[in-house]
Each structure stands twice: as structure tokens, then as C-alpha cells.
CSV table of C-alpha atoms and ligand atoms in Angstrom, one decimal:
chain,number,residue,atom,x,y,z
A,266,MET,CA,178.4,154.1,95.4
A,267,MET,CA,180.2,157.4,95.1
A,268,TYR,CA,178.5,160.5,93.7
A,269,THR,CA,180.0,163.9,93.0
A,270,ILE,CA,177.7,166.8,93.8
A,271,ALA,CA,178.3,170.3,92.6
A,272,LEU,CA,177.3,172.8,95.4
A,273,ILE,CA,176.4,176.4,94.6
A,274,SER,CA,175.1,177.7,97.9
A,275,GLY,CA,174.8,181.2,96.3
A,276,ASP,CA,173.4,184.4,97.9
A,277,GLY,CA,171.1,185.4,100.7
A,278,ILE,CA,169.8,182.4,102.7
A,279,GLY,CA,171.3,180.0,100.1
A,280,PRO,CA,174.2,179.0,102.4
A,281,ASP,CA,171.9,178.8,105.4
A,282,VAL,CA,169.7,176.1,103.8
A,283,ILE,CA,172.4,174.3,101.9
A,284,GLY,CA,174.3,173.5,105.1
A,285,PRO,CA,171.6,171.4,106.6
A,286,ALA,CA,170.8,169.8,103.2
A,287,VAL,CA,174.4,168.6,102.9
A,288,GLU,CA,174.3,167.2,106.5
A,289,VAL,CA,171.2,165.3,105.5
A,290,LEU,CA,172.9,163.9,102.4
A,291,ASP,CA,175.9,162.8,104.5
A,292,ALA,CA,173.7,161.1,107.0
A,293,VAL,CA,171.9,159.3,104.2
A,294,GLY,CA,175.3,158.3,102.8
A,295,ASP,CA,176.4,156.9,106.2
A,296,LYS,CA,173.3,155.0,106.7
A,297,TYR,CA,172.9,153.4,103.3
A,298,GLY,CA,176.6,153.1,102.3
A,299,HIS,CA,177.0,155.9,99.7
A,300,THR,CA,179.8,158.5,99.5
A,301,PHE,CA,178.9,162.0,98.4
A,302,HIS,CA,181.8,164.1,97.3
A,303,TYR,CA,181.1,167.9,97.0
A,304,VAL,CA,182.6,170.4,94.7
A,305,GLU,CA,181.8,174.0,95.9
A,306,LEU,CA,181.4,176.5,93.1
A,307,ALA,CA,180.6,180.2,92.8
A,308,ALA,CA,177.7,181.7,90.8
A,309,GLY,CA,175.2,184.5,91.2
A,310,GLY,CA,175.9,187.7,93.2
A,311,LYS,CA,179.0,186.2,94.9
A,312,ALA,CA,180.5,185.5,91.5
A,313,VAL,CA,179.7,189.0,90.3
A,314,ASP,CA,181.5,190.4,93.3
A,315,ALA,CA,184.5,188.0,92.9
A,316,VAL,CA,185.1,187.9,89.2
A,317,GLY,CA,182.6,190.4,87.7
A,318,GLU,CA,180.2,187.9,86.1
A,319,PRO,CA,177.3,185.8,87.4
A,320,LEU,CA,178.2,182.5,85.8
A,321,PRO,CA,182.0,182.1,85.3
A,322,ALA,CA,182.7,179.6,82.5
A,323,GLY,CA,184.7,177.5,85.0
A,324,THR,CA,181.6,177.0,87.1
A,325,LEU,CA,179.5,175.7,84.3
A,326,GLU,CA,182.3,173.4,83.1
A,327,ALA,CA,182.9,172.1,86.6
A,328,VAL,CA,179.2,171.5,87.1
A,329,LYS,CA,179.1,169.4,83.9
A,330,GLN,CA,181.7,167.1,85.4
A,331,CYS,CA,179.6,166.4,88.4
A,332,ASP,CA,176.7,163.9,88.8
A,333,ALA,CA,174.2,166.6,90.0
A,334,LEU,CA,174.0,170.2,91.2
A,335,LEU,CA,172.5,171.3,94.5
A,336,LEU,CA,171.8,175.1,94.4
A,337,GLY,CA,170.7,177.4,97.2
A,338,ALA,CA,169.6,180.7,95.7
A,339,VAL,CA,171.0,183.7,93.9
A,340,GLY,CA,170.3,187.4,93.8
A,341,GLY,CA,169.7,190.3,96.2
A,342,PRO,CA,169.1,194.0,96.3
A,343,ARG,CA,172.9,194.7,96.0
A,344,TRP,CA,172.9,193.5,92.4
A,345,ASP,CA,169.4,194.7,91.3
A,346,THR,CA,170.6,197.7,89.5
A,347,LEU,CA,173.1,195.9,87.3
A,348,PRO,CA,172.4,195.6,83.6
A,349,GLY,CA,170.5,192.4,82.6
A,350,HIS,CA,173.5,190.4,81.6
A,351,LEU,CA,175.3,190.9,84.9
A,352,ARG,CA,172.4,190.2,87.2
A,353,PRO,CA,172.8,187.1,89.4
A,354,GLU,CA,169.6,185.5,88.0
A,355,ARG,CA,171.5,185.2,84.7
A,356,ALA,CA,173.5,182.5,86.4
A,357,LEU,CA,170.3,180.4,86.8
A,358,LEU,CA,169.4,180.8,83.2
A,359,GLY,CA,172.9,180.0,82.1
A,360,LEU,CA,173.1,176.9,84.2
A,361,ARG,CA,169.7,175.7,83.0
A,362,ALA,CA,170.6,176.2,79.3
A,363,GLY,CA,174.2,175.1,79.7
A,364,LEU,CA,173.1,171.8,81.3
A,365,GLY,CA,170.1,171.4,79.1
A,366,VAL,CA,167.7,170.8,81.9
A,367,PHE,CA,164.4,171.4,80.1
A,368,ALA,CA,162.0,169.8,82.5
A,369,ASN,CA,161.5,171.6,85.8
A,370,PHE,CA,159.5,169.5,88.4
A,371,ARG,CA,157.9,171.6,91.1
A,372,PRO,CA,155.8,169.3,93.3
A,373,ALA,CA,153.3,171.1,95.6
A,374,ALA,CA,151.6,169.0,98.2
A,375,LEU,CA,150.0,169.9,101.5
A,376,PHE,CA,151.6,168.1,104.4
A,377,PRO,CA,148.6,167.3,106.7
A,378,GLN,CA,150.5,168.7,109.6
A,379,LEU,CA,150.5,172.1,107.8
A,380,ARG,CA,146.8,172.2,107.1
A,381,GLY,CA,146.5,175.4,109.2
A,382,ALA,CA,149.2,177.1,107.1
A,383,CYS,CA,147.2,176.6,103.9
A,384,PRO,CA,145.0,179.7,103.3
A,385,LEU,CA,142.1,177.8,101.9
A,386,LYS,CA,138.9,177.0,103.8
A,387,ASP,CA,138.0,173.4,104.4
A,388,GLU,CA,135.2,173.4,101.8
A,389,VAL,CA,137.6,174.8,99.1
A,390,LEU,CA,140.6,172.7,99.9
A,391,GLY,CA,139.1,169.7,98.3
A,392,ASN,CA,140.6,166.2,97.8
A,393,SER,CA,143.2,164.4,95.9
A,394,ASP,CA,142.7,160.7,95.8
A,395,GLY,CA,140.1,160.8,98.5
A,396,LYS,CA,142.4,162.5,100.9
A,397,PRO,CA,141.8,166.1,102.0
A,398,GLY,CA,144.3,168.5,100.5
A,399,PHE,CA,146.1,168.4,97.2
A,400,ASP,CA,149.2,166.8,95.8
A,401,LEU,CA,150.1,168.2,92.4
A,402,LEU,CA,153.2,168.4,90.2
A,403,ILE,CA,153.9,171.3,88.0
A,404,VAL,CA,156.2,170.4,85.1
A,405,ARG,CA,157.5,173.7,83.8
A,406,GLU,CA,159.4,173.9,80.5
A,407,LEU,CA,162.7,175.5,81.5
A,408,THR,CA,165.0,176.2,78.6
A,409,GLY,CA,162.7,177.8,76.0
A,410,GLY,CA,159.8,180.2,75.6
A,411,LEU,CA,159.9,183.8,76.6
A,412,TYR,CA,162.9,183.4,78.8
A,413,PHE,CA,165.1,182.5,75.9
A,414,GLY,CA,163.3,183.9,72.9
A,415,GLU,CA,164.5,186.8,70.7
A,416,ARG,CA,164.3,190.1,72.6
A,417,GLY,CA,165.3,193.7,72.1
A,418,ARG,CA,164.5,197.3,71.9
A,419,ARG,CA,163.5,199.4,68.9
A,420,ASP,CA,162.1,202.8,68.0
A,421,GLY,CA,165.1,204.5,69.7
A,422,ASN,CA,164.5,202.6,72.9
A,423,ARG,CA,160.8,203.6,73.1
A,424,SER,CA,159.6,200.1,72.5
A,425,ALA,CA,160.7,196.6,73.7
A,426,PHE,CA,159.8,193.0,72.8
A,427,ASP,CA,160.3,189.5,74.0
A,428,THR,CA,159.3,186.4,72.0
A,429,GLU,CA,157.5,183.2,72.9
A,430,ALA,CA,158.8,180.5,70.5
A,431,TYR,CA,158.5,176.8,70.9
A,432,SER,CA,159.4,173.9,68.6
A,433,TRP,CA,157.5,170.7,68.3
A,434,ASP,CA,160.5,168.8,69.8
A,435,GLU,CA,160.8,171.1,72.8
A,436,ILE,CA,157.2,170.7,73.6
A,437,ASP,CA,157.2,166.9,73.0
A,438,ARG,CA,160.1,166.2,75.3
A,439,VAL,CA,158.8,168.1,78.2
A,440,LEU,CA,155.3,166.6,77.8
A,441,ARG,CA,156.9,163.1,77.9
A,442,ARG,CA,158.5,163.9,81.2
A,443,GLY,CA,155.1,165.0,82.5
A,444,TYR,CA,153.4,161.8,81.2
A,445,ASP,CA,156.1,159.6,82.7
A,446,ALA,CA,155.6,161.3,86.0
A,447,ALA,CA,151.8,161.0,85.7
A,448,LEU,CA,152.1,157.2,85.2
A,449,SER,CA,153.5,156.8,88.7
A,450,ARG,CA,151.0,159.2,90.2
A,451,ARG,CA,147.2,159.6,89.6
A,452,LYS,CA,147.5,159.4,85.8
A,453,LYS,CA,146.0,162.7,85.0
A,454,LEU,CA,147.9,165.4,83.0
A,455,CYS,CA,146.6,168.9,82.3
A,456,VAL,CA,148.3,171.0,79.6
A,457,VAL,CA,148.1,174.6,80.7
A,458,ASP,CA,148.3,177.2,77.9
A,459,LYS,CA,146.7,180.3,76.3
A,460,ALA,CA,145.5,178.6,73.2
A,461,ASN,CA,142.6,181.0,72.8
A,462,VAL,CA,145.2,183.7,71.9
A,463,LEU,CA,148.7,182.5,71.4
A,464,GLU,CA,149.9,180.6,68.3
A,465,SER,CA,152.6,178.9,70.3
A,466,SER,CA,150.0,177.5,72.7
A,467,ARG,CA,148.0,176.1,69.7
A,468,LEU,CA,151.2,174.2,68.8
A,469,TRP,CA,151.4,172.9,72.4
A,470,ARG,CA,147.9,171.5,71.9
A,471,GLU,CA,148.7,169.9,68.6
A,472,VAL,CA,151.8,168.3,70.0
A,473,ALA,CA,150.0,167.1,73.1
A,474,ALA,CA,147.3,165.4,71.0
A,475,GLU,CA,150.1,163.4,69.4
A,476,THR,CA,152.2,162.7,72.4
A,477,ALA,CA,149.2,161.6,74.4
A,478,LYS,CA,148.7,158.7,72.0
A,479,ASP,CA,151.8,157.1,73.5
A,480,TYR,CA,150.3,157.3,77.0
A,481,PRO,CA,146.8,155.8,76.7
A,482,ALA,CA,146.7,155.1,80.5
A,483,VAL,CA,146.9,158.9,81.3
A,484,GLU,CA,143.9,161.1,81.0
A,485,THR,CA,144.9,164.3,79.2
A,486,SER,CA,143.0,167.6,79.6
A,487,TYR,CA,143.7,171.2,78.6
A,488,MET,CA,143.2,174.4,80.5
A,489,TYR,CA,143.8,178.1,79.8
A,490,VAL,CA,146.3,179.6,82.1
A,491,ASP,CA,144.0,182.3,83.5
A,492,ASN,CA,141.5,179.7,84.4
A,493,CYS,CA,144.2,177.5,85.9
A,494,ALA,CA,145.3,180.3,88.2
A,495,MET,CA,141.7,180.5,89.4
A,496,GLN,CA,141.2,176.7,89.7
A,497,LEU,CA,144.3,176.4,91.8
A,498,ILE,CA,142.7,178.4,94.5
A,499,ARG,CA,139.2,177.1,93.9
A,500,ASN,CA,139.9,173.4,93.9
A,501,PRO,CA,143.6,172.4,93.9
A,502,GLY,CA,142.7,168.8,94.6
A,503,GLN,CA,141.5,168.4,91.0
A,504,PHE,CA,145.1,168.5,89.6
A,505,ASP,CA,147.7,165.8,89.3
A,506,VAL,CA,150.4,166.8,86.8
A,507,LEU,CA,150.3,170.2,85.1
A,508,VAL,CA,152.6,170.7,82.1
A,509,THR,CA,153.2,174.2,80.9
A,510,SER,CA,155.6,176.8,79.4
A,511,ASN,CA,158.5,178.5,81.1
A,512,LEU,CA,156.7,181.7,82.0
A,513,PHE,CA,153.3,180.2,83.0
A,514,GLY,CA,155.1,177.6,85.1
A,515,ASP,CA,157.1,180.3,86.9
A,516,ILE,CA,153.9,182.1,87.8
A,517,LEU,CA,151.7,179.1,88.7
A,518,SER,CA,154.4,177.5,90.8
A,519,ASP,CA,154.6,180.5,93.1
A,520,GLU,CA,150.8,180.4,93.4
A,521,ALA,CA,150.9,176.7,94.3
A,522,SER,CA,153.6,177.3,96.9
A,523,ALA,CA,151.4,179.6,98.9
A,524,LEU,CA,148.8,176.8,99.1
A,525,ALA,CA,151.4,174.5,100.6
A,526,GLY,CA,151.7,176.8,103.6
A,527,SER,CA,155.1,178.3,102.9
A,528,ILE,CA,157.3,178.8,99.9
A,529,GLY,CA,160.1,177.5,102.2
A,530,MET,CA,158.7,174.0,102.0
A,531,LEU,CA,158.9,173.5,98.2
A,532,PRO,CA,161.7,171.7,96.4
A,533,SER,CA,162.4,171.5,92.7
A,534,ALA,CA,164.3,169.3,90.3
A,535,SER,CA,165.3,170.4,86.8
A,536,LEU,CA,166.1,167.5,84.5
A,537,GLY,CA,167.7,167.0,81.2
A,538,SER,CA,167.9,163.9,78.9
A,539,PRO,CA,169.9,160.9,80.1
A,540,ASP,CA,173.4,160.9,78.7
A,541,GLU,CA,175.2,157.9,77.0
A,542,THR,CA,175.7,156.3,80.4
A,543,GLY,CA,172.0,156.7,81.4
A,544,ARG,CA,172.9,159.4,83.9
A,545,VAL,CA,170.2,162.2,84.1
A,546,ARG,CA,171.6,165.7,84.6
A,547,GLY,CA,169.8,167.6,87.2
A,548,ILE,CA,169.7,170.9,89.1
A,549,TYR,CA,168.1,170.7,92.5
A,550,GLU,CA,167.0,173.8,94.4
A,551,PRO,CA,164.4,175.0,96.8
A,552,ILE,CA,162.1,177.4,95.0
A,553,HIS,CA,162.1,180.1,97.7
A,554,GLY,CA,164.9,182.4,96.4
A,555,SER,CA,167.5,184.3,98.3
A,556,ALA,CA,165.3,186.2,100.9
A,557,PRO,CA,168.2,188.6,101.7
A,558,ASP,CA,166.5,190.0,104.9
A,559,LEU,CA,166.7,186.5,106.5
A,560,ALA,CA,170.3,185.7,105.4
A,561,GLY,CA,172.6,184.5,108.1
A,562,LYS,CA,170.0,184.8,110.8
A,563,ASP,CA,169.4,181.1,111.4
A,564,THR,CA,165.6,181.6,110.7
A,565,ALA,CA,165.2,180.4,107.1
A,566,ASN,CA,163.2,177.1,106.5
A,567,PRO,CA,165.7,174.5,105.3
A,568,LEU,CA,163.0,171.9,104.4
A,569,GLY,CA,162.7,173.0,100.8
A,570,ALA,CA,166.4,172.5,100.3
A,571,ILE,CA,166.4,169.2,102.2
A,572,LEU,CA,163.5,167.9,100.1
A,573,SER,CA,165.4,169.1,97.0
A,574,ALA,CA,168.4,166.9,98.1
A,575,GLY,CA,165.8,164.1,98.4
A,576,MET,CA,164.7,164.7,94.8
A,577,MET,CA,168.4,164.4,93.8
A,578,LEU,CA,168.6,161.0,95.4
A,579,ARG,CA,165.5,159.9,93.5
A,580,TYR,CA,165.9,161.4,90.0
A,581,SER,CA,169.7,161.7,89.5
A,582,PHE,CA,170.9,158.7,91.5
A,583,GLY,CA,167.9,156.4,91.4
A,584,LEU,CA,168.0,156.0,95.2
A,585,GLU,CA,164.3,155.5,95.8
A,586,ARG,CA,164.5,154.1,99.4
A,587,GLU,CA,166.9,156.9,100.4
A,588,ALA,CA,164.6,159.6,98.9
A,589,GLU,CA,161.7,158.1,100.8
A,590,ALA,CA,163.8,158.3,104.0
A,591,VAL,CA,164.3,162.0,103.5
A,592,SER,CA,160.7,162.8,103.0
A,593,GLY,CA,159.7,160.5,105.9
A,594,ALA,CA,162.1,162.3,108.2
A,595,VAL,CA,160.7,165.7,107.1
A,596,SER,CA,157.2,164.5,107.8
A,597,ALA,CA,158.3,163.2,111.2
A,598,VAL,CA,159.9,166.5,112.2
A,599,LEU,CA,156.6,168.2,111.4
A,600,ASP,CA,154.7,165.6,113.4
A,601,ALA,CA,157.0,166.4,116.3
A,602,GLY,CA,155.8,170.0,116.1
A,603,LEU,CA,159.1,171.6,115.0
A,604,ARG,CA,158.3,174.8,113.0
A,605,THR,CA,160.5,177.5,111.5
A,606,GLN,CA,159.2,181.0,111.7
A,607,ASP,CA,157.5,180.9,108.3
A,608,LEU,CA,155.3,178.1,109.5
A,609,ALA,CA,154.7,179.3,113.1
A,610,GLY,CA,151.4,179.5,114.8
A,611,LYS,CA,149.4,177.7,112.2
A,612,SER,CA,149.1,174.1,113.3
A,613,GLY,CA,146.6,174.6,116.0
A,614,ARG,CA,148.6,172.4,118.4
A,615,PRO,CA,151.8,172.7,120.5
A,616,GLU,CA,154.7,173.8,118.4
A,617,LYS,CA,158.4,174.3,119.0
A,618,ILE,CA,159.7,177.3,117.0
A,619,VAL,CA,163.2,176.5,115.9
A,620,GLY,CA,165.9,178.0,113.7
A,621,THR,CA,167.4,176.7,110.5
A,622,LYS,CA,170.0,174.6,112.2
A,623,ALA,CA,167.7,173.0,114.8
A,624,MET,CA,165.3,172.1,112.0
A,625,GLY,CA,168.1,170.4,110.1
A,626,GLU,CA,169.1,168.6,113.3
A,627,GLY,CA,165.5,167.5,113.8
A,628,VAL,CA,165.5,165.9,110.3
A,629,LEU,CA,168.8,164.2,111.1
A,630,HIS,CA,167.4,162.8,114.3
A,631,PHE,CA,164.3,161.3,112.6
A,632,LEU,CA,166.3,160.0,109.7
A,633,GLU,CA,167.5,157.3,112.1
A,634,ASN,CA,164.0,155.8,112.1
A,635,PHE,CA,164.0,155.1,108.4
B,907,LIG,C1,162.3,180.6,89.6
B,907,LIG,C2,162.8,182.1,89.7
B,907,LIG,C3,163.6,182.4,88.5
B,907,LIG,C4,162.8,182.2,87.2
B,907,LIG,C5,164.2,183.8,88.5
B,907,LIG,C6,165.0,184.1,89.7
B,907,LIG,C7,165.1,184.0,87.3
B,907,LIG,O1,161.7,182.9,89.8
B,907,LIG,O2,163.2,179.8,89.5
B,907,LIG,O3,161.1,180.4,89.6
B,907,LIG,O4,162.0,183.1,86.9
B,907,LIG,O5,162.9,181.1,86.6
B,908,LIG,MG1,159.8,181.9,90.0
């Protein structure tokens, strides 16, 4: 099959990590008989510099013509003083809204090889499914809530407001994505909210009580977000799928990434509804951001980007075997002791510290075995 992939490598370490991810995709294509055709597009700081806006209309239109989008990162100190509508981050929000990708999957699991990179003690680390460690999936609502609610200034600029607003349908559709994911996992779903204070959270609970009826095989629970932040570091193994609002998901996913050893390891997939042809629109990006101090130095960890490409194979193209090959090769490269700087010195056994490119080549090497 032939797939067209939009590439926005973006700012900072974006291009460093997208390079190896594309090589991995090409190797998967060669091995399994698929052709990936890439359309390189500009967004973020680069687009601000080139055309004066973070998300040129042409970029969004071109992305819509593609089967999926692989994105590196956007942003950096150069653009931090620009007004809100010109900041590179606006490109992310515009792409998310423009593509309608309302469900953001942020899996966080501990590779056993990276046990030493997880800051939790053995007795705290706990279990998931009888195995030491944790394997959870945060499903973050991505196109609503505080990020997109009404906002503004008043009282002559002496006061400002943002609004958290959710409709029944917005909550229901993201919950369903969470339930579908839970069905192929450990069948537990926790709705994370602040229903003791927020009216919008109370609606989340009402919707969940209804939606849950369609998923009798999944055990539904509810947790306040402050407690969840604590439970994540007290006993992450208790969680399977967490479904939550845009802002809460943003915060909790950074917390979860620290437990996985390095934010450089974590991929993400942002998914919309299937179109008429059954194709699921998706944005795939590592969650680490642009890390400008590491840009161009061949030190960034490309595994989050490579695993994001793997998620693309699974969720947008339905290539399960190919996606498994990518995660298998990443696990093998860790078994072999290859570590980028962010993971260095934490495995308690011989390690080979490598740069971005060598880590990518390691993955290519092990891909042969799958
Ligand atoms: C993320 C990031 C973005 C967000 C920023 C860069 C706008 O933190 O993807 O988690 O808040 O969604
Ligand atoms: Mg974030």
C-alpha cells in the first residue's frame, strides 16, 4: 500500500528526531512492502520566521490531503515574547482543531530495561497485571475545554479569564475512545476530573455514567485530579486507561512521563473520527517538545518520535504487525544497552551512550529481526 505522510519537523530538536523516525518508517516500508510518500510542511517558529504566522493556511490544507501527520516539536525562546496569536504553539492548537483530533493518546509504560531511570522506589513502583512497573494510557480530550473556551481581559486589563466548557457530545466521544482502548487492554477506565468543585466535571461524570453502559466489560472509576496526581507517584500500577480534560491531561501526562524514565521516550497519537472512507485522521508526535538547548547537537532521544511513527502505523494505517516490529526494535535497542544522554547511567549495567543518529541506526538494525 501507499501512504502519504505530512511531515512537520518543526523547531528545536524536532528535525533531529524526525530524521530517524522517517528512516524507521522507510525500513518498515521496505520490509513489509509499503510505500510512504512524505510531504514536508512548515509550521511553528520556522513558519513565523518565513511567512509571519505559525500555521500558514496552506499547511493545514496540505495536511488534510495526507493520510497522517508526523510532527517533531514547535517553539523556542526566540518566539516566546511574541503575542499569543503569533506564538509557535498556536500551530499545534490550530492543527488539532483544524484536523478535529479530539482524542489524544499518551501511553506511559516503564520499559523494564529502564527501571533504574524511574524515580520511584521498588515498594512504590507497584504492579500492572502482575508485572513490576506500570503501563497506563492517558486519553486527553484535545480540542475543547480551557484551551479553546472563551477568554479575554476586562476591567481595563486588570483582570483576565479563561473558560472550561464541555458539551455532552464532546465528552462522550472522547470517553468512547478511552473505552475502546480499555477493551484491548486491562479493561479498567478511570475518569479524572474535579467534580467536587467544577460544574463541567460534574457533567463529565453524568456522561460517563451513560457511556459506561455500552461497555459493561470495562470497570469504570472516578478520581479527582489532585488525588490522581498523588496516586500516579504513589502507585502508578493501579491505572490502566485514564480519560480526562484537555488541561488535566496536559499536566498528568508530563507527570507520567517522568515515571517512564525520560520524557524523550514517550510518543503520542491524536485521533479524530473516521472519515467516509474509514480513514482515521491522526497527528503523531513525541511529547517532549522542542528542547532548544539540545537542537542540532545529535544528543536528543529519538525513541519518542520513532514510537510515535509506530503509533501511526497502528492507528492510522491499521498495520498492527508493523507497529509491533517498531516497538520490538526499540525494546531490543534498549536490551543491547544503547542509551541517549537523557537515559544514561541509570540501568545499573553496561551501557553504550550514543547520539540521536546512532540510536536511530540501532533501531534500524534490530528491525531486521522482526
Ligand atoms: C503538549 C504541550 C502543548 C499543550 C503546548 C506546547 C501548547 O504542552 O502537547 O502537551 O499544552 O498541549
Ligand atoms: Mg504538555
